[in-house]
CSV table of C-alpha atoms in Angstrom, one decimal:
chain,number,residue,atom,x,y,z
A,106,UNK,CA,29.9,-25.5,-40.6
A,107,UNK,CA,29.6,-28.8,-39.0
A,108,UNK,CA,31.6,-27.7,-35.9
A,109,UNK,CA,29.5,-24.4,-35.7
A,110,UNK,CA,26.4,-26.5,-35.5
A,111,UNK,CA,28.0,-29.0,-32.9
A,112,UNK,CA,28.0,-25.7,-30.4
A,113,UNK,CA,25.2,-24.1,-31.6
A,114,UNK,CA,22.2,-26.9,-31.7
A,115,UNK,CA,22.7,-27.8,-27.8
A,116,UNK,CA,22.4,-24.0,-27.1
A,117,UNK,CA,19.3,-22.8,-29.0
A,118,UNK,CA,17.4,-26.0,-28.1
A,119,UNK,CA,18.8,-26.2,-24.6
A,120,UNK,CA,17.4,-21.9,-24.6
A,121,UNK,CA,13.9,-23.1,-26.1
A,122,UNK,CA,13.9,-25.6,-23.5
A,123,UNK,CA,14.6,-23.6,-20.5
A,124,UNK,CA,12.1,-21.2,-21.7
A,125,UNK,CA,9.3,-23.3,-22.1
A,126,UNK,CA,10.1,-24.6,-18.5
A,127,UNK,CA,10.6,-21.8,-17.1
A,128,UNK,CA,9.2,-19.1,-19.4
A,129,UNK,CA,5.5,-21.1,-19.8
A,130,UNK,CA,5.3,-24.1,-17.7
A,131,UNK,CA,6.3,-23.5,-14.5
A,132,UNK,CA,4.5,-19.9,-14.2
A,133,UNK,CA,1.2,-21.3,-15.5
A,134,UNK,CA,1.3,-24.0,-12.8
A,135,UNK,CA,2.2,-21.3,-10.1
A,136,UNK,CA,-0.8,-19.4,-11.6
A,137,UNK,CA,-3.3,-22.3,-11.2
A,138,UNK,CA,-2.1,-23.4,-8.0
A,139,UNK,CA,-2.3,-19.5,-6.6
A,140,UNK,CA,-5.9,-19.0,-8.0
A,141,UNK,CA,-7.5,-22.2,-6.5
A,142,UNK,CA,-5.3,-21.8,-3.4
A,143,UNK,CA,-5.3,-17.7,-2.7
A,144,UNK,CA,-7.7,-17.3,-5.0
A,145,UNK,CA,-8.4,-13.2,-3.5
A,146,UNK,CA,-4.6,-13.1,-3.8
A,147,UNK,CA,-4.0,-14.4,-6.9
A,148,UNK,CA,-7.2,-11.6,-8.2
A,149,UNK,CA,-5.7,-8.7,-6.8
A,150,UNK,CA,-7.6,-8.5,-3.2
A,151,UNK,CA,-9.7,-6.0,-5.0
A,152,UNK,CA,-12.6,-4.9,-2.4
A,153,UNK,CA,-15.9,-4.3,-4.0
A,154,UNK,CA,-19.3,-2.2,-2.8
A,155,UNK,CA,-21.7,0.2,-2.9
A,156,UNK,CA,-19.1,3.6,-4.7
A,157,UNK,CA,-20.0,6.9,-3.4
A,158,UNK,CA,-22.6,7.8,-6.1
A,159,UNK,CA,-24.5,4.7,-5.4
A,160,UNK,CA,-23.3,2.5,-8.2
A,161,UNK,CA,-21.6,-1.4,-7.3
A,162,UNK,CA,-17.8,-0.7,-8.2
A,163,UNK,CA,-14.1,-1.8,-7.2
A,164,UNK,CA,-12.6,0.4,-4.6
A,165,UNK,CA,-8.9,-0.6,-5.0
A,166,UNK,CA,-6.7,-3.6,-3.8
A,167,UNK,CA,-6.4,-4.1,-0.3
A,168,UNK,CA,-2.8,-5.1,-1.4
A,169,UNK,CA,-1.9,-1.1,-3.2
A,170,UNK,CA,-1.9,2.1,-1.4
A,171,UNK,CA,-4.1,4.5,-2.7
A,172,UNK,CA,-3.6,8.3,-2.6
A,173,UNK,CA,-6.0,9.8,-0.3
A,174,UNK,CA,-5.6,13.6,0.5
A,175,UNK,CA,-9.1,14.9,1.3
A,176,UNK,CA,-9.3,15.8,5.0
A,177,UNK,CA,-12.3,13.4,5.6
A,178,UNK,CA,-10.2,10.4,4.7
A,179,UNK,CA,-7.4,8.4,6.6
A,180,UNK,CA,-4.2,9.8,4.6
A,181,UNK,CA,-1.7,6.9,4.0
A,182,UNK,CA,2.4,7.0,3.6
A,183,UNK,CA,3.6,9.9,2.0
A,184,UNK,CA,3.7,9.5,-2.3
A,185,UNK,CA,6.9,9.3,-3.7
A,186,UNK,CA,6.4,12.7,-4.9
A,187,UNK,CA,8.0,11.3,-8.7
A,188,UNK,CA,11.3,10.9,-6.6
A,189,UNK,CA,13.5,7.9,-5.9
A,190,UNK,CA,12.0,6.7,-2.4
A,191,UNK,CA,15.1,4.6,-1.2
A,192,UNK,CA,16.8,7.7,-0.4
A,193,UNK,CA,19.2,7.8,2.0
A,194,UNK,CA,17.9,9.2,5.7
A,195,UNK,CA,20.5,11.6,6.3
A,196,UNK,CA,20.5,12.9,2.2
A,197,UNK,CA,19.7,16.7,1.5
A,198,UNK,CA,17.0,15.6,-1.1
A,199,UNK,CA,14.9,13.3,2.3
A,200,UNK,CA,15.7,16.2,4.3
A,201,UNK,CA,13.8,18.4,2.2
A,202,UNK,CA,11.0,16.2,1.3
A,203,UNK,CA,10.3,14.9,4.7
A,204,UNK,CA,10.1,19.2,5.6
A,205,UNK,CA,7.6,19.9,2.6
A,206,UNK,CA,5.3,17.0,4.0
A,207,UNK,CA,5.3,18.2,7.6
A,208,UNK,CA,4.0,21.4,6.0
A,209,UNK,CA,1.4,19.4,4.2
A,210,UNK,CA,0.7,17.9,7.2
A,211,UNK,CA,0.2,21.1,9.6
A,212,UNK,CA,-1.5,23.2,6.3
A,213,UNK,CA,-4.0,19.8,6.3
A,214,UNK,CA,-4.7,19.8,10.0
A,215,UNK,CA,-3.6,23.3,11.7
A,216,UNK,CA,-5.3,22.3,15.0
A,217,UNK,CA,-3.3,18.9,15.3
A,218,UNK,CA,0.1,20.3,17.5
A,219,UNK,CA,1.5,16.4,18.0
A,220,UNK,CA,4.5,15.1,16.5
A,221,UNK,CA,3.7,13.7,12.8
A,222,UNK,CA,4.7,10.0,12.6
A,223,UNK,CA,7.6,8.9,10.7
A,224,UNK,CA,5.6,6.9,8.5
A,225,UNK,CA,3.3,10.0,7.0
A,226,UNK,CA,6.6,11.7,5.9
A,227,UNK,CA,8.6,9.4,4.3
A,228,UNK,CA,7.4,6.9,1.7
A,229,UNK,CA,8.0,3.3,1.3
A,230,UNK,CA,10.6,2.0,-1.1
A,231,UNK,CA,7.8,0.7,-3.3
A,232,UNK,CA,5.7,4.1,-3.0
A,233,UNK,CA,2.6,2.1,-3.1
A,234,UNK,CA,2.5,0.8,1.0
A,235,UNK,CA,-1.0,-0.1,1.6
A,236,UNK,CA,-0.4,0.2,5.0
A,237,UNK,CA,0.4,2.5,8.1
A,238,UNK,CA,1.4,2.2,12.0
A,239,UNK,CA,-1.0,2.3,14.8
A,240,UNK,CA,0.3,5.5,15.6
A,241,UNK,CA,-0.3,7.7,12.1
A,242,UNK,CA,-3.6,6.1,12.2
A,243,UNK,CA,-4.5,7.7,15.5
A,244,UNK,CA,-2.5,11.4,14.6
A,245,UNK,CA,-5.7,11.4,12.2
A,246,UNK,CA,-8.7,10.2,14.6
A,247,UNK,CA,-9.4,14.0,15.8
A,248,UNK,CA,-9.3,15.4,12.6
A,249,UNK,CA,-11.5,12.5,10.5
A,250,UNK,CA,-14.3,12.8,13.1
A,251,UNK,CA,-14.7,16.6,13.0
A,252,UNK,CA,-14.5,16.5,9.4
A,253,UNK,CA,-17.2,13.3,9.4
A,254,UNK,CA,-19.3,14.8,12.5
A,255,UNK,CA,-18.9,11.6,14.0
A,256,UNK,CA,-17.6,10.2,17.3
A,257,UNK,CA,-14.0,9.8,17.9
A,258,UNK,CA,-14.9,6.3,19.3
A,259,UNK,CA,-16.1,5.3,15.8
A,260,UNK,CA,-13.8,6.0,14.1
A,261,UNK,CA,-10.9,4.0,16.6
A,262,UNK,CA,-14.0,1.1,16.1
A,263,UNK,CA,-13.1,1.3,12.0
A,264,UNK,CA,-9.2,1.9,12.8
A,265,UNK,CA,-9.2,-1.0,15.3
A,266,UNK,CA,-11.1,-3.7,12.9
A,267,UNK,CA,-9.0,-2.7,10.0
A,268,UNK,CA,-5.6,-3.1,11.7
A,269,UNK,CA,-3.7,-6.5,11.3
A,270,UNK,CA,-2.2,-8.2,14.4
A,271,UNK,CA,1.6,-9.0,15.0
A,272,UNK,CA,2.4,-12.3,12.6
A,273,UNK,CA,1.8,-15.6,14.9
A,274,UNK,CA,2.1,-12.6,17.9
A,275,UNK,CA,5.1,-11.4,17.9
A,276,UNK,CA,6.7,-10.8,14.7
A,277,UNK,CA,6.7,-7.4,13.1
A,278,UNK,CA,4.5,-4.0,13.9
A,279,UNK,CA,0.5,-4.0,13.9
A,280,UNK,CA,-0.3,-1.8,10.6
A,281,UNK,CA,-3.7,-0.3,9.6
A,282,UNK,CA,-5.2,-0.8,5.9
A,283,UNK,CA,-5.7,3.2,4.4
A,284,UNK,CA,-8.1,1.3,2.1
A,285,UNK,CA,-10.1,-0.7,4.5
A,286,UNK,CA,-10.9,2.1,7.0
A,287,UNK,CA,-12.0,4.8,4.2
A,288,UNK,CA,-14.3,1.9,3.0
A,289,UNK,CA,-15.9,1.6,5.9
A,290,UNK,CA,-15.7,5.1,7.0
A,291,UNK,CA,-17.6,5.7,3.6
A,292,UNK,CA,-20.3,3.0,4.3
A,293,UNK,CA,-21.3,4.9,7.5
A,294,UNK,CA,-23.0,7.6,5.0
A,295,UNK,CA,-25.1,4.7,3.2
């Protein structure tokens, strides 16, 4: 028994240890440092305002896409349809999802005859990308103003403020928040 307690007291207080450190300690300090550092961050980058009926709500985070699929709205990356979304690019399963969102796509703007951007037919790996390219923001310009009955130019005005800019200039693509724009395309009405 003495020898079984000789192994065995190290362990469990050398496991209570570790997860005080690093089950309590060190995340509380991360989470105090985060909230009076990044403090929008560290609260989710929720964006609050005026909600359609009138009422002050939340709108969603900035930070999660959110499923938009009425014709008035900028439409973000394609859902992951309750599928794996790291699928491989040349699989049968991508193949065939990638087709039934082109359909989407052409049923959802039959007037629209350019070529759908990659990013509107596949999903992200995490399936909730708050983001999307230059390029499927501006597939969608023609058919948010007709649907709006507002200028075209307004609506690249809500694109263009809404987009983020290459990191320090030159690192990575310039990506539009879904979000953001549908915000402010929906503040245009109040």
């Amino acid at each position: 028994m003495k020898r079984f307690m000789q192994i065995w007291k190290p362990a469990v207080v050398g496991f209570l240890l570790l997860t005080l450190v690093c089950g309590v300690i060190y995340p509380g300090v991360v989470t105090i440092i985060a909230g009076a550092a990044f403090q929008d961050k560290a609260n989710g980058s929720i964006i609050e305002g005026k909600l359609a009926d009138g009422e002050s709500g939340k709108y969603g985070s900035t930070e999660i896409g959110q499923t938009f699929t009425q014709p008035e709205y900028l439409i973000g990356r394609a859902a992951s349809d309750g599928a794996a979304t790291n699928l491989n690019p040349t699989s049968e399963e991508q193949k065939q999802l990638v087709e039934k969102r082109i359909t989407w796509w052409h049923k959802l703007d039959p007037a629209n005859n350019r070529v759908i951007p990659m990013d509107l037919v596949t999903a992200s790996a995490s399936g909730v990308d708050p983001d999307i390219s230059e390029a499927a923001a501006a597939y969608q310009v023609d058919r948010i103003s007709r649907e709006r009955g507002i200028s075209t130019k307004v609506v690249k005005e809500i694109i263009a403020e809404n987009t983020s800019k290459r990191l320090l200039g030159f690192w990575g693509e310039p990506t539009v928040n879904v979000l953001q724009v549908n915000v402010a395309l929906d503040s245009l009405k109040m």
